[in-house]
Coordinates of C-alpha atoms and ligand atoms in Angstrom, one line a residue:
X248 CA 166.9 -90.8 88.9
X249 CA 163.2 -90.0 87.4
X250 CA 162.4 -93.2 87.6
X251 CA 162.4 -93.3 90.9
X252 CA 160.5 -90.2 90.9
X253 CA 158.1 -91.1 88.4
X254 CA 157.4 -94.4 91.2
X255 CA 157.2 -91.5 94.2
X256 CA 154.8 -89.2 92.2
X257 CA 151.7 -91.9 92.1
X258 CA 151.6 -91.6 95.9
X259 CA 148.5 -88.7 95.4
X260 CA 145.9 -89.8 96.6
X261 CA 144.4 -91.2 93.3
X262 CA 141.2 -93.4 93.5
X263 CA 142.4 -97.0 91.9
X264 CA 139.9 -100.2 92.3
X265 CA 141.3 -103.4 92.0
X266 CA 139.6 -106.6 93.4
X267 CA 136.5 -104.7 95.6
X268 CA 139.3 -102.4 97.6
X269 CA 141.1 -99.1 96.5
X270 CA 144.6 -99.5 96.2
X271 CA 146.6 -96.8 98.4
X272 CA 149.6 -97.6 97.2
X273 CA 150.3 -98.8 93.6
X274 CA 153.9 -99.7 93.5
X275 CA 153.7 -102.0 97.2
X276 CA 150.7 -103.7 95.1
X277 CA 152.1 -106.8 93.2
X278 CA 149.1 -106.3 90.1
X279 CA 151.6 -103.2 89.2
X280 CA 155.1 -104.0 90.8
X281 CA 156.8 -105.7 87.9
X282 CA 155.2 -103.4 85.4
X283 CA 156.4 -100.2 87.1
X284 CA 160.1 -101.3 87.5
X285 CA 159.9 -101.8 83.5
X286 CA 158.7 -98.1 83.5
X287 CA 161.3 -97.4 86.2
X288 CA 164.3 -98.8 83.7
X289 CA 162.9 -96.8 80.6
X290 CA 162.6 -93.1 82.6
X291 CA 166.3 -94.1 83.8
X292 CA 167.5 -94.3 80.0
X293 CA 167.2 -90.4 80.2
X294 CA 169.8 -89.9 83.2
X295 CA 172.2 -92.1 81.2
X296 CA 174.4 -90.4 79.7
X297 CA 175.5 -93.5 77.7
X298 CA 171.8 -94.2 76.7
X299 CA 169.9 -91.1 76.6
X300 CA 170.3 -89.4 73.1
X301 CA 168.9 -92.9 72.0
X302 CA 165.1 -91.9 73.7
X303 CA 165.8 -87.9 74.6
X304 CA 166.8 -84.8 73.3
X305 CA 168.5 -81.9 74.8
X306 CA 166.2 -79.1 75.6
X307 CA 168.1 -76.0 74.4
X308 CA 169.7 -73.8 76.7
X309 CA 169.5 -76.1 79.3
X310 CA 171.8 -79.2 80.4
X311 CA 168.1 -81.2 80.7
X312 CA 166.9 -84.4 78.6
X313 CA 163.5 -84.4 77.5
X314 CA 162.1 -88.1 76.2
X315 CA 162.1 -87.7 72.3
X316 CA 158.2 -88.1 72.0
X317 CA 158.3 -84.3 73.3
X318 CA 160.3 -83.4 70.0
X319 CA 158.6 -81.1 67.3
X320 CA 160.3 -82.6 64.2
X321 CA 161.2 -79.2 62.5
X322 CA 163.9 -81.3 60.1
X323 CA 163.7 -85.2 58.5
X324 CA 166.7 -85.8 61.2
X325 CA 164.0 -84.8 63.9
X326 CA 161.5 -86.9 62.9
X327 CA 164.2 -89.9 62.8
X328 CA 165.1 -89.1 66.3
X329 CA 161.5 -89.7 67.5
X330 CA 161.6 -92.6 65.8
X331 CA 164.7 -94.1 67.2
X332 CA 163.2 -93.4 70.6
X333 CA 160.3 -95.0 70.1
X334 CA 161.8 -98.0 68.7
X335 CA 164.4 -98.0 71.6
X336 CA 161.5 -98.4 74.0
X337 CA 159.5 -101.0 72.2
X338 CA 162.7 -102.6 71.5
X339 CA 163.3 -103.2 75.5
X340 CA 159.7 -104.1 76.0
X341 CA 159.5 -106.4 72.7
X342 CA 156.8 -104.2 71.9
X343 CA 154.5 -105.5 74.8
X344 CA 153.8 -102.0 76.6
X345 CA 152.0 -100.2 74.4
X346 CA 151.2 -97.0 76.2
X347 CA 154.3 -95.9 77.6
X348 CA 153.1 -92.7 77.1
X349 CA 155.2 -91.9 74.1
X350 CA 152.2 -92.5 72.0
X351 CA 149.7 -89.9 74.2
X352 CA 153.2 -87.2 74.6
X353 CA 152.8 -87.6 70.9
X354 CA 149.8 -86.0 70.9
X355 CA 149.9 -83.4 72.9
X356 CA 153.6 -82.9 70.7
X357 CA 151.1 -82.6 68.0
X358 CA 148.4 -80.3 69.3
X359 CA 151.5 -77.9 70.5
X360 CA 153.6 -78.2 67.1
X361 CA 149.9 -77.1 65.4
X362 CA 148.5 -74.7 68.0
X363 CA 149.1 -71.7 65.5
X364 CA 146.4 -73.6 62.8
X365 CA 144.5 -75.2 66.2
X366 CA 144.1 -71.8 67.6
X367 CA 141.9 -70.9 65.0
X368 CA 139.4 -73.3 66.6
X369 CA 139.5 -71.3 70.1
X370 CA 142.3 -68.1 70.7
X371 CA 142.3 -69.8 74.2
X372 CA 143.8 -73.3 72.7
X373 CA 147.3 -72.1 71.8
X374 CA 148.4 -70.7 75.2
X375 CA 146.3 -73.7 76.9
X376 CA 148.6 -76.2 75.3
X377 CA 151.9 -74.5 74.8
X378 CA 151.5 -74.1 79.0
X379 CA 150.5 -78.1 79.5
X380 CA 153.2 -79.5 76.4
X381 CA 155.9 -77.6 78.9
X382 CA 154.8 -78.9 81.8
X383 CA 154.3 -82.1 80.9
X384 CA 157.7 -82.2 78.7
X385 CA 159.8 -80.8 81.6
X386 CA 158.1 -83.0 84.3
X387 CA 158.2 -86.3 82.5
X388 CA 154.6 -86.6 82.7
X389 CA 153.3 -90.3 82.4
X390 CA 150.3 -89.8 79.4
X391 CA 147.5 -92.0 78.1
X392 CA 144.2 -91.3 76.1
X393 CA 140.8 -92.3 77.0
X394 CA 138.4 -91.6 74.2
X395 CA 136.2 -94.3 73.3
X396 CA 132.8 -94.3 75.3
X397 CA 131.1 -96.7 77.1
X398 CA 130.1 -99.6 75.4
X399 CA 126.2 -99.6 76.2
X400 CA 124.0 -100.1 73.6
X401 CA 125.6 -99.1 70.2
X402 CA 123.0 -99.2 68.2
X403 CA 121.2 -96.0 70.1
X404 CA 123.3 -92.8 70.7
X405 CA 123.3 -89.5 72.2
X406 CA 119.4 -89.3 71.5
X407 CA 118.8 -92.0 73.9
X408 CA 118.9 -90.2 77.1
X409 CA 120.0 -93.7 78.8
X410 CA 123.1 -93.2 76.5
X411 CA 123.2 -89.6 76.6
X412 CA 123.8 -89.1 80.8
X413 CA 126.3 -92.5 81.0
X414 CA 128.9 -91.0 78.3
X415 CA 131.3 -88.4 79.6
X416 CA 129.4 -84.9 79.5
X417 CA 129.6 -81.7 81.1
X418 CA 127.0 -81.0 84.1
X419 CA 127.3 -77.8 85.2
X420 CA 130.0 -74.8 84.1
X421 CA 131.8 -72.2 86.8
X422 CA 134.3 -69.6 87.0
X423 CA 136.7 -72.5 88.3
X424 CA 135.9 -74.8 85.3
X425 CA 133.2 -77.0 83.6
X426 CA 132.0 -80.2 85.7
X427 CA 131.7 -83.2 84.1
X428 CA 130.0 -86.9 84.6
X429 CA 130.0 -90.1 82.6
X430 CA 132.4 -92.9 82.1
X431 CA 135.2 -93.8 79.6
X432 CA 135.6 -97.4 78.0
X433 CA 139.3 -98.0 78.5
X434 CA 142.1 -96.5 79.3
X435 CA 145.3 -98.0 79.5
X436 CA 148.1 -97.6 82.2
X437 CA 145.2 -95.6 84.3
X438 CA 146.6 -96.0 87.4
X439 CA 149.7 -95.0 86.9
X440 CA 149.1 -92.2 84.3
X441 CA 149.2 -88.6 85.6
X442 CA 146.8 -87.1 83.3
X443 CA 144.5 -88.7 80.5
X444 CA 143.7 -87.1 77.4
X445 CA 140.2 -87.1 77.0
X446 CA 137.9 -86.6 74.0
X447 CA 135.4 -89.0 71.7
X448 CA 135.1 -90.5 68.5
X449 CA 131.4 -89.5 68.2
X450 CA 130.0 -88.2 65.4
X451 CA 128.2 -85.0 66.7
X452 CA 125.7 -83.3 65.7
X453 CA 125.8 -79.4 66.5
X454 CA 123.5 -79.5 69.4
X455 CA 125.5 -81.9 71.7
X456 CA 127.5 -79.5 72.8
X457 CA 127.8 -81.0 76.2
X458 CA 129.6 -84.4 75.1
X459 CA 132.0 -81.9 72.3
X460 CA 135.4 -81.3 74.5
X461 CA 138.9 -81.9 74.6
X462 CA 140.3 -82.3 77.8
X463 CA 143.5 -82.9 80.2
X464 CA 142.6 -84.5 83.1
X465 CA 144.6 -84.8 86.2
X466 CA 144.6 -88.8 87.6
X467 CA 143.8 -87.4 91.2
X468 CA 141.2 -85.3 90.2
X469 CA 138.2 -85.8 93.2
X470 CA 135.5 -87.9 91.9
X471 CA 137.6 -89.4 89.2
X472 CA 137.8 -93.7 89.8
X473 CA 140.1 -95.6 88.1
X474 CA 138.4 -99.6 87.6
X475 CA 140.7 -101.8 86.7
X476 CA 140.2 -105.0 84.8
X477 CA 141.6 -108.3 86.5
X478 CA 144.9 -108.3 87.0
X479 CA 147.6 -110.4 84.4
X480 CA 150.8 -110.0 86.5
X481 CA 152.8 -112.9 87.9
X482 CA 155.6 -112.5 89.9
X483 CA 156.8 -115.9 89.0
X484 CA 159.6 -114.5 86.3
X485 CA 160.6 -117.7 84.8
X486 CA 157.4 -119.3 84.3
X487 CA 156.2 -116.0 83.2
X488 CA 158.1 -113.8 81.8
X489 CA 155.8 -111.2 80.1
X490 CA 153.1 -111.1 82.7
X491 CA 156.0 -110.7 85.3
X492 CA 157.0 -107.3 83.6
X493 CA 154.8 -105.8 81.0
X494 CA 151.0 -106.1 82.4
X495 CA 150.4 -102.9 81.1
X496 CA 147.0 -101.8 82.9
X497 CA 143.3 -101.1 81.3
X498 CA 141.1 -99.5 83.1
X499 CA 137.4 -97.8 82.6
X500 CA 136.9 -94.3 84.0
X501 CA 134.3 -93.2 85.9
X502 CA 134.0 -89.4 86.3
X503 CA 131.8 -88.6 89.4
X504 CA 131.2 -84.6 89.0
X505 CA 134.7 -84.4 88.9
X506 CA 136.1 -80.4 87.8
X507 CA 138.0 -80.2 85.0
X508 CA 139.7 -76.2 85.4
X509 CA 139.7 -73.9 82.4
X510 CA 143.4 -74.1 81.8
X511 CA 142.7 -78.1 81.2
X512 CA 140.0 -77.7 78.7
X513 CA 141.3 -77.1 75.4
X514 CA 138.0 -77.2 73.7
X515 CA 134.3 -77.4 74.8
X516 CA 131.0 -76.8 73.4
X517 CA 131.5 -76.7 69.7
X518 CA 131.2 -80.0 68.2
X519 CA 132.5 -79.2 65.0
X520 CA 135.9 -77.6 66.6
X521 CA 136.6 -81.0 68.6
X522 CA 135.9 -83.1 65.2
X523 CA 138.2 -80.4 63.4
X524 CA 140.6 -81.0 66.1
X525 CA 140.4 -84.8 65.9
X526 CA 141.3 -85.1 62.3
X527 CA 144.2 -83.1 62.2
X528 CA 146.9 -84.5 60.3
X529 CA 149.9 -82.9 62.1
X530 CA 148.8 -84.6 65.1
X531 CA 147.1 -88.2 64.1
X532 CA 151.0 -88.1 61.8
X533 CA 153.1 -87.6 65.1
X534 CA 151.0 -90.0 67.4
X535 CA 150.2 -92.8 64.9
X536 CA 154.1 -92.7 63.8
X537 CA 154.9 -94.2 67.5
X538 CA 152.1 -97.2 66.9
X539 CA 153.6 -98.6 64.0
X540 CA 157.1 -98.4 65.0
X541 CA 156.2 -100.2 68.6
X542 CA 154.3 -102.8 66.6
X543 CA 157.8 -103.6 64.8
X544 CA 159.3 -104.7 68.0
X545 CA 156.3 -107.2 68.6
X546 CA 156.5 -108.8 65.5
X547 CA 159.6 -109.5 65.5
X548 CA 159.4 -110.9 69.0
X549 CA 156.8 -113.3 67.6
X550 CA 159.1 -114.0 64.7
X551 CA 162.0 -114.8 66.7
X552 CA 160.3 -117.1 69.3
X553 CA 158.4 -118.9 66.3
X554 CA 162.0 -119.5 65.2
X555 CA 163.1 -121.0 67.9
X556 CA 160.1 -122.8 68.8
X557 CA 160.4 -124.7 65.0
X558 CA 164.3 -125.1 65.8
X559 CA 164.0 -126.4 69.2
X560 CA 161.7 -129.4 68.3
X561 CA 163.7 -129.6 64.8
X562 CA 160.6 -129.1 62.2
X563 CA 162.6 -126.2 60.2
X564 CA 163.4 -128.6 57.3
X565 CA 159.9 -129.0 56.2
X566 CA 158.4 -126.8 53.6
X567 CA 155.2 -125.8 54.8
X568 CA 157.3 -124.8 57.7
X569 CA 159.9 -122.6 56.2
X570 CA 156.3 -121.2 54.2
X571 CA 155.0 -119.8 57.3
X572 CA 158.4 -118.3 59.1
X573 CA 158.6 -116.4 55.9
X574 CA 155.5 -115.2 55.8
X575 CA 156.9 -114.0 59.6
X576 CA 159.5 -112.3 57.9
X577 CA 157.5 -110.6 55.6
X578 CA 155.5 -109.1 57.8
X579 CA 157.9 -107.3 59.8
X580 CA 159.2 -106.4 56.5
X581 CA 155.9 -104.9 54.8
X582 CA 155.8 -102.8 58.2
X583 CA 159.4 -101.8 58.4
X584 CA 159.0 -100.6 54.3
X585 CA 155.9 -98.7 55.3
X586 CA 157.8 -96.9 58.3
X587 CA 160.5 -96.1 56.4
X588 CA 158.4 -95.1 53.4
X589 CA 156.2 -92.9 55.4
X590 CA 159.5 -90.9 56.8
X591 CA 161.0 -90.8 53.3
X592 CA 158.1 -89.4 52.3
X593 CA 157.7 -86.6 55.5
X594 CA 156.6 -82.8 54.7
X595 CA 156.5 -79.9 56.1
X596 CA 153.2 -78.6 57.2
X597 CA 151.6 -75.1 57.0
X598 CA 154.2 -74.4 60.2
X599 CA 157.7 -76.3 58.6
X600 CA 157.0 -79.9 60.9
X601 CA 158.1 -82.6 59.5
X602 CA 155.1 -85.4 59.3
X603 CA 154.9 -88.7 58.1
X604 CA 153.4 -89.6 55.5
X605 CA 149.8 -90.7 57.3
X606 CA 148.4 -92.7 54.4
X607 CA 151.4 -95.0 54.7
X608 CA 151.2 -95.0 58.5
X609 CA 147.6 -95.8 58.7
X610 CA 148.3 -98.9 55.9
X611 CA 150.5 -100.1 58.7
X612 CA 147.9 -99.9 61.5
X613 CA 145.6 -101.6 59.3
X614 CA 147.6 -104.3 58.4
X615 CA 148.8 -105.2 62.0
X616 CA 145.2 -105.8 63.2
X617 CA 145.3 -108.3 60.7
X618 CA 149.6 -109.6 61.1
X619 CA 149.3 -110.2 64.4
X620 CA 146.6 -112.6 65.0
X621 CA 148.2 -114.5 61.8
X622 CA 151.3 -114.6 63.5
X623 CA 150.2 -115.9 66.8
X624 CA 148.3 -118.4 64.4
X625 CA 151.6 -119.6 62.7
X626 CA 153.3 -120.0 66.4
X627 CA 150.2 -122.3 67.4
X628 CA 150.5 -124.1 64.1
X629 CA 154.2 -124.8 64.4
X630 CA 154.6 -125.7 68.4
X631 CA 151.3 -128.1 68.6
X632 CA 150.7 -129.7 71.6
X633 CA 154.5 -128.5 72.7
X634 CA 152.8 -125.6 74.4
X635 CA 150.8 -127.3 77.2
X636 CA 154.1 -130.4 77.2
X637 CA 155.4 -127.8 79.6
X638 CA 155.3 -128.7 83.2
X639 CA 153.7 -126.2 85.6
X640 CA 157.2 -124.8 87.5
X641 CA 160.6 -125.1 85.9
X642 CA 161.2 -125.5 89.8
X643 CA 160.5 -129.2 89.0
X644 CA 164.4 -129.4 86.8
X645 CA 165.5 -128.8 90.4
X646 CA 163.8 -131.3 92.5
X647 CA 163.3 -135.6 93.1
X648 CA 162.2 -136.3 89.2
X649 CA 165.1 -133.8 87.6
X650 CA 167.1 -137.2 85.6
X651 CA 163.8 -137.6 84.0
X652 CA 162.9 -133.7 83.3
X653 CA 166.2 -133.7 81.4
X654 CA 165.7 -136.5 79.8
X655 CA 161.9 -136.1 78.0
X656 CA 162.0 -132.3 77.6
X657 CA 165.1 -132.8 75.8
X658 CA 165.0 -130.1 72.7
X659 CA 166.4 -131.0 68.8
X660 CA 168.9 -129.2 70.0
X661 CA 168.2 -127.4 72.9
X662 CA 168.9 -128.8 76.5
X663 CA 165.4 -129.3 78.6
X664 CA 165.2 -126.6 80.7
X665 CA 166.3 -124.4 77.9
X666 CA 162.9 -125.3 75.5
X667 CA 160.9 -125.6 78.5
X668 CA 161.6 -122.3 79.3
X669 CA 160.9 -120.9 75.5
X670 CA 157.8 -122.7 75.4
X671 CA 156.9 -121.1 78.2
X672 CA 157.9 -117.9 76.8
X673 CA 155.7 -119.0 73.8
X674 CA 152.7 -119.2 75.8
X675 CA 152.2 -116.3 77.4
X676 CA 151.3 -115.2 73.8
X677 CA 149.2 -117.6 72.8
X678 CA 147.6 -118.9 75.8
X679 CA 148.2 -116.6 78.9
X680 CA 145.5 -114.4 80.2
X681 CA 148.0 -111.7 78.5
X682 CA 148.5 -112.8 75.7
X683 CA 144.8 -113.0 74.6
X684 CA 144.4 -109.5 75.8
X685 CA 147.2 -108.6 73.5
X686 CA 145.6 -110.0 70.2
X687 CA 142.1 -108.3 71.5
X688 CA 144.8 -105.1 71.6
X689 CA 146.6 -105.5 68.1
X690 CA 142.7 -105.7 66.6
X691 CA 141.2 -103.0 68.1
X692 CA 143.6 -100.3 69.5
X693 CA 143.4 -98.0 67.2
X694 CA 139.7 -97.9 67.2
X695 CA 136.8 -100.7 64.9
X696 CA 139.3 -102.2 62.6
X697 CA 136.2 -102.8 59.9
X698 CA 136.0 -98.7 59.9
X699 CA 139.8 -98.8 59.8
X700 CA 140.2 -100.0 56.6
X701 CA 136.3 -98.7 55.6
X702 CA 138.4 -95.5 56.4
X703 CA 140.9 -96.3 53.8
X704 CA 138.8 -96.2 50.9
X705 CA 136.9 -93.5 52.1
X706 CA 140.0 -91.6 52.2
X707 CA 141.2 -92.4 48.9
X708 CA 141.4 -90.7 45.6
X709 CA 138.6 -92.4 44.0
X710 CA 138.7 -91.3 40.2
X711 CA 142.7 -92.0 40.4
X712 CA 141.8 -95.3 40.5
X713 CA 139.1 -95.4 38.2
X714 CA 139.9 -93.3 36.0
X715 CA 141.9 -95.6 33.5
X716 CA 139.5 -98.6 33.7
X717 CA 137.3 -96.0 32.0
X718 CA 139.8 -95.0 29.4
X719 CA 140.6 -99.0 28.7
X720 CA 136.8 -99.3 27.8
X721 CA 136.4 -95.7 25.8
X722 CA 139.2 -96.7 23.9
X723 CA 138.2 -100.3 23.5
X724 CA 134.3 -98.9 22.0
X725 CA 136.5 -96.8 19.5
X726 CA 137.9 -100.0 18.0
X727 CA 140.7 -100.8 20.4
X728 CA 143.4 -97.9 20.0
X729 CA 146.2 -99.6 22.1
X730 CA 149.0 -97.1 21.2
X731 CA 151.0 -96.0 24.1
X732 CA 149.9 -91.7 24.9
Ligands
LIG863 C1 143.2 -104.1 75.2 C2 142.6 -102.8 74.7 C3 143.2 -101.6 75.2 C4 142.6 -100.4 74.8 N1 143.2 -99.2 75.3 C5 142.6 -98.0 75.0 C6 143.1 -96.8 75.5 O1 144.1 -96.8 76.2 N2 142.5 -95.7 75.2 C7 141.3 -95.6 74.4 O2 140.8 -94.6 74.2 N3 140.8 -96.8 73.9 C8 141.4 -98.0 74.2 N4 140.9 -99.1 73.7 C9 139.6 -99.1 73.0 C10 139.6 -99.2 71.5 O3 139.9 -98.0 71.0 C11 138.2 -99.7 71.1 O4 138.2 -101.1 71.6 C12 138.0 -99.7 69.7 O5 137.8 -98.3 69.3 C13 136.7 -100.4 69.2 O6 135.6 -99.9 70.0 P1 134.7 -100.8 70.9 O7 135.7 -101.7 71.6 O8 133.8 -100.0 71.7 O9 133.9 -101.7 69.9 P2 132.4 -101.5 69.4 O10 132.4 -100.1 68.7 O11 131.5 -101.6 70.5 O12 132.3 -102.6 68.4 C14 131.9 -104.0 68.7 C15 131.5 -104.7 67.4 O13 130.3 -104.1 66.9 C16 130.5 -103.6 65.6 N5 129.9 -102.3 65.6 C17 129.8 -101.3 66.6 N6 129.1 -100.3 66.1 C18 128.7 -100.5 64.9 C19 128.0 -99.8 63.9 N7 127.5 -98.6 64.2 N8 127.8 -100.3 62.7 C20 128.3 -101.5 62.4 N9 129.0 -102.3 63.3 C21 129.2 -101.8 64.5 C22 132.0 -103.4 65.4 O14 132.4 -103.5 64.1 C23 132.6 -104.6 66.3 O15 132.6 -105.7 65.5 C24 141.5 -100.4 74.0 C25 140.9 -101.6 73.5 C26 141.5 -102.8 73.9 C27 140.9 -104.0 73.4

């Protein structure tokens, strides 16, 4: 099974840091047990015959499942299969592993499925990535991205030399490959990621050509370290349900002269090729498409917990109540429209695949950096001090005081151990050392959420808008001409 393999394959000699030591092995350690038998379960959906046209597709020719995330969508059917597959993961993981690597395949997918346009960049690129999409594709390679750089000083940048020779730049260049030093901010799943995708979100200018590159770095490369924050995990599966399984990793990199070979660098020393590259639509279209539909699974996870956190202690009848579990429901909704809006809307590009509409999909990133914190909000708001009435082991329903645990835990209509357990549940959203890394996710994954929605505007047909309020007033100075054009 390749989940098993997937498991085997981190054995390679990798440099992970956890707690002062490096970690030899990462599935023995319990910081990364319960999170890589989830992955386990998910790469095992593909050897299932009963389960694996839900996340894979046939490659053609061949009797071999690929995970959907691989999929150039050449038809509006294609583009739906990825996003079944995506949803089919988030939908086992209630949307709480974010990088399962279907979001970083997606954009490698992307730089393939464009690598005739991309190629005009550097004749190199297209033969670069066709070679890595395969291998990653037909080895199930576990993928995540590391692009934002150290967070330093942000108000100097590459002109501040301090800056300059701590962000990720190439030393030295050889037959072999270029060299490169520096650090990346965060990378999640790091230590159990094959390769990372690296690049930046720095505005070059054209002489910083040693920061401009694109590249595919291998997780055992010599002199790459992988530092992991504290670890979330607890083993303790009923008191913590989510930290027992879905602790996905973040890490910072640090690359210690580490060589990247030729074959892994898709671009180098032309800033305004990797900026090219960065916004290409194809690509930011396929990858974004997997954010939005993972962040359905999560809110409704929230939503159906806040349900049954109102039932349980029987506050459903009251208005202001009912106010906020709708405003639950239409938040999934509003997402769910946008999704399926954004596929209705798919079109061809220059090479016939099929992209979602990426205004539609970036309204739906936006908005979740705002949903979910207002969702956690309207759990805290309707549980109250319920959350912390929770006794510290469930253990205790089983022990000397159980008549009175069953008595004073007692639910509307819910036995005790039954709403103890959900208010546990409930925490590890709101309160857990998880949880609050999750709302510090939903804000700022996909990058400053106040450039996010800056971006919007920016991005926007400007006159469209403006255009009319114009016309009101020309019209109104010429005496108020109201008929209808
Ligand atoms: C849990 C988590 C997981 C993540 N995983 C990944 C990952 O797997 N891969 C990856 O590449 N990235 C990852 N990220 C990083 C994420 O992309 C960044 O957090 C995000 O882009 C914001 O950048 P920053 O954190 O450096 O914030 P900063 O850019 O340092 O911003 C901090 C604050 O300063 C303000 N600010 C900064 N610069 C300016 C300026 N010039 N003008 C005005 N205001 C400014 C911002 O608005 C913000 O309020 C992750 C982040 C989190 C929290």
């Amino acid at each position: 099974m390749r989940g098993d393999k997937f498991i085997a394959s981190l054995d390679d000699g990798r440099s992970v840091w956890l707690e002062g030591s490096r970690i030899k092995h990462i599935a023995g350690h319990p910081a990364f047990a319960g999170t890589l038998q989830t992955i386990k379960s998910l790469f095992d959906m593909l050897d299932a015959p009963d389960l694996r046209e839900q996340v894979g597709y046939e490659l053609p020719g061949t009797s071999c499942y690929a995970h959907s995330s691989f999929l150039v969508p050449y038809t509006l059917k294609e583009l739906k299969k990825r996003s079944t597959a995506f949803s089919r993961w988030s939908a086992e993981t209630h949307g709480m592993m974010s990088r399962l690597s279907d979001y970083a395949r997606s954009i490698v997918t992307g730089w393939y499925a464009a690598r005739e346009e991309l190629g005009q960049l550097d004749p190199a690129f297209k033969d670069k990535i066709a070679a890595y999409y395969e291998q990653a594709r037909d080895n199930d390679l576990f993928l995540t991205t590391a692009i934002i750089d150290p967070q330093i000083d942000r108000s100097s940048g590459l002109e501040d030399e301090r800056i300059a020779e701590r962000f990720l730049h190439v030393v030295r260049e050889s037959s072999e490959g270029i060299v490169v030093r520096g650090a990346k901010m965060i990378a999640t799943g790091a230590p159990y990621s094959h390769d990372f995708i690296i690049f930046s979100f720095l505005q070059f200018e054209s002489t910083q050509r040693k920061h401009a590159h694109v590249l595919i770095v291998p997780a055992d490369s010599a002199g790459l370290h992988i530092v992991c924050r504290e670890s979330f995990a607890d083993s303790r599966e009923r008191n913590h349900p989510l930290s027992a399984r879905y602790d996905e990793m973040d890490a910072v990199l640090f690359f210690d002269d580490v060589l990247i070979p030729w074959e892994r660098v898709l671009l180098y020393g032309d800033p305004e090729k990797v900026l090219a590259l960065r916004a290409n639509e194809t690509v930011n279209g396929l990858a974004f498409h997997q954010n939005a539909v993972r962040f359905v699974a999560k809110l409704e996870f929230v939503t159906g917990i806040t349900f049954a956190v109102a039932d349980s202690i029987g506050v459903t009848g009251f208005l202001h109540i009912q106010e906020k579990l709708g405003e639950l429901l239409i938040q999934a909704d509003v997402i769910k429209a946008l999704i399926a809006s954004a596929e209705a809307r798919a079109s061809p590009d220059g090479a016939g695949v099929y992209v979602p509409d990426l205004n539609l999909i970036e309204t739906a990133r936006n908005l979740g950096t705002r949903y979910y914190p207002r969702a956690i909000e309207i759990l805290q708001q309707i549980g109250g001090g319920g959350f912390v009435q929770t006794p510290s082991d469930v253990e205790d329903f089983y022990g000397p005081i159980s008549g009175l645990m069953h008595r004073y835990f007692e639910g509307a209509n819910v036995s005790a151990e039954k709403k103890v357990e959900l208010f546990k549940l409930a925490w590890e959203l709101i309160g857990s050392p998880l949880g609050a890394r999750h709302q510090l996710y939903e804000r700022f994954y996909a990058g400053d959420p106040v450039r996010g929605l800056a971006n919007h505007y920016l991005r926007s047909n400007k006159e469209a808008w403006t255009e009319p309020i114009w016309r009101l007033l020309q019209d109104n100075s010429k005496g108020g001409d109201r008929k209808v054009k």
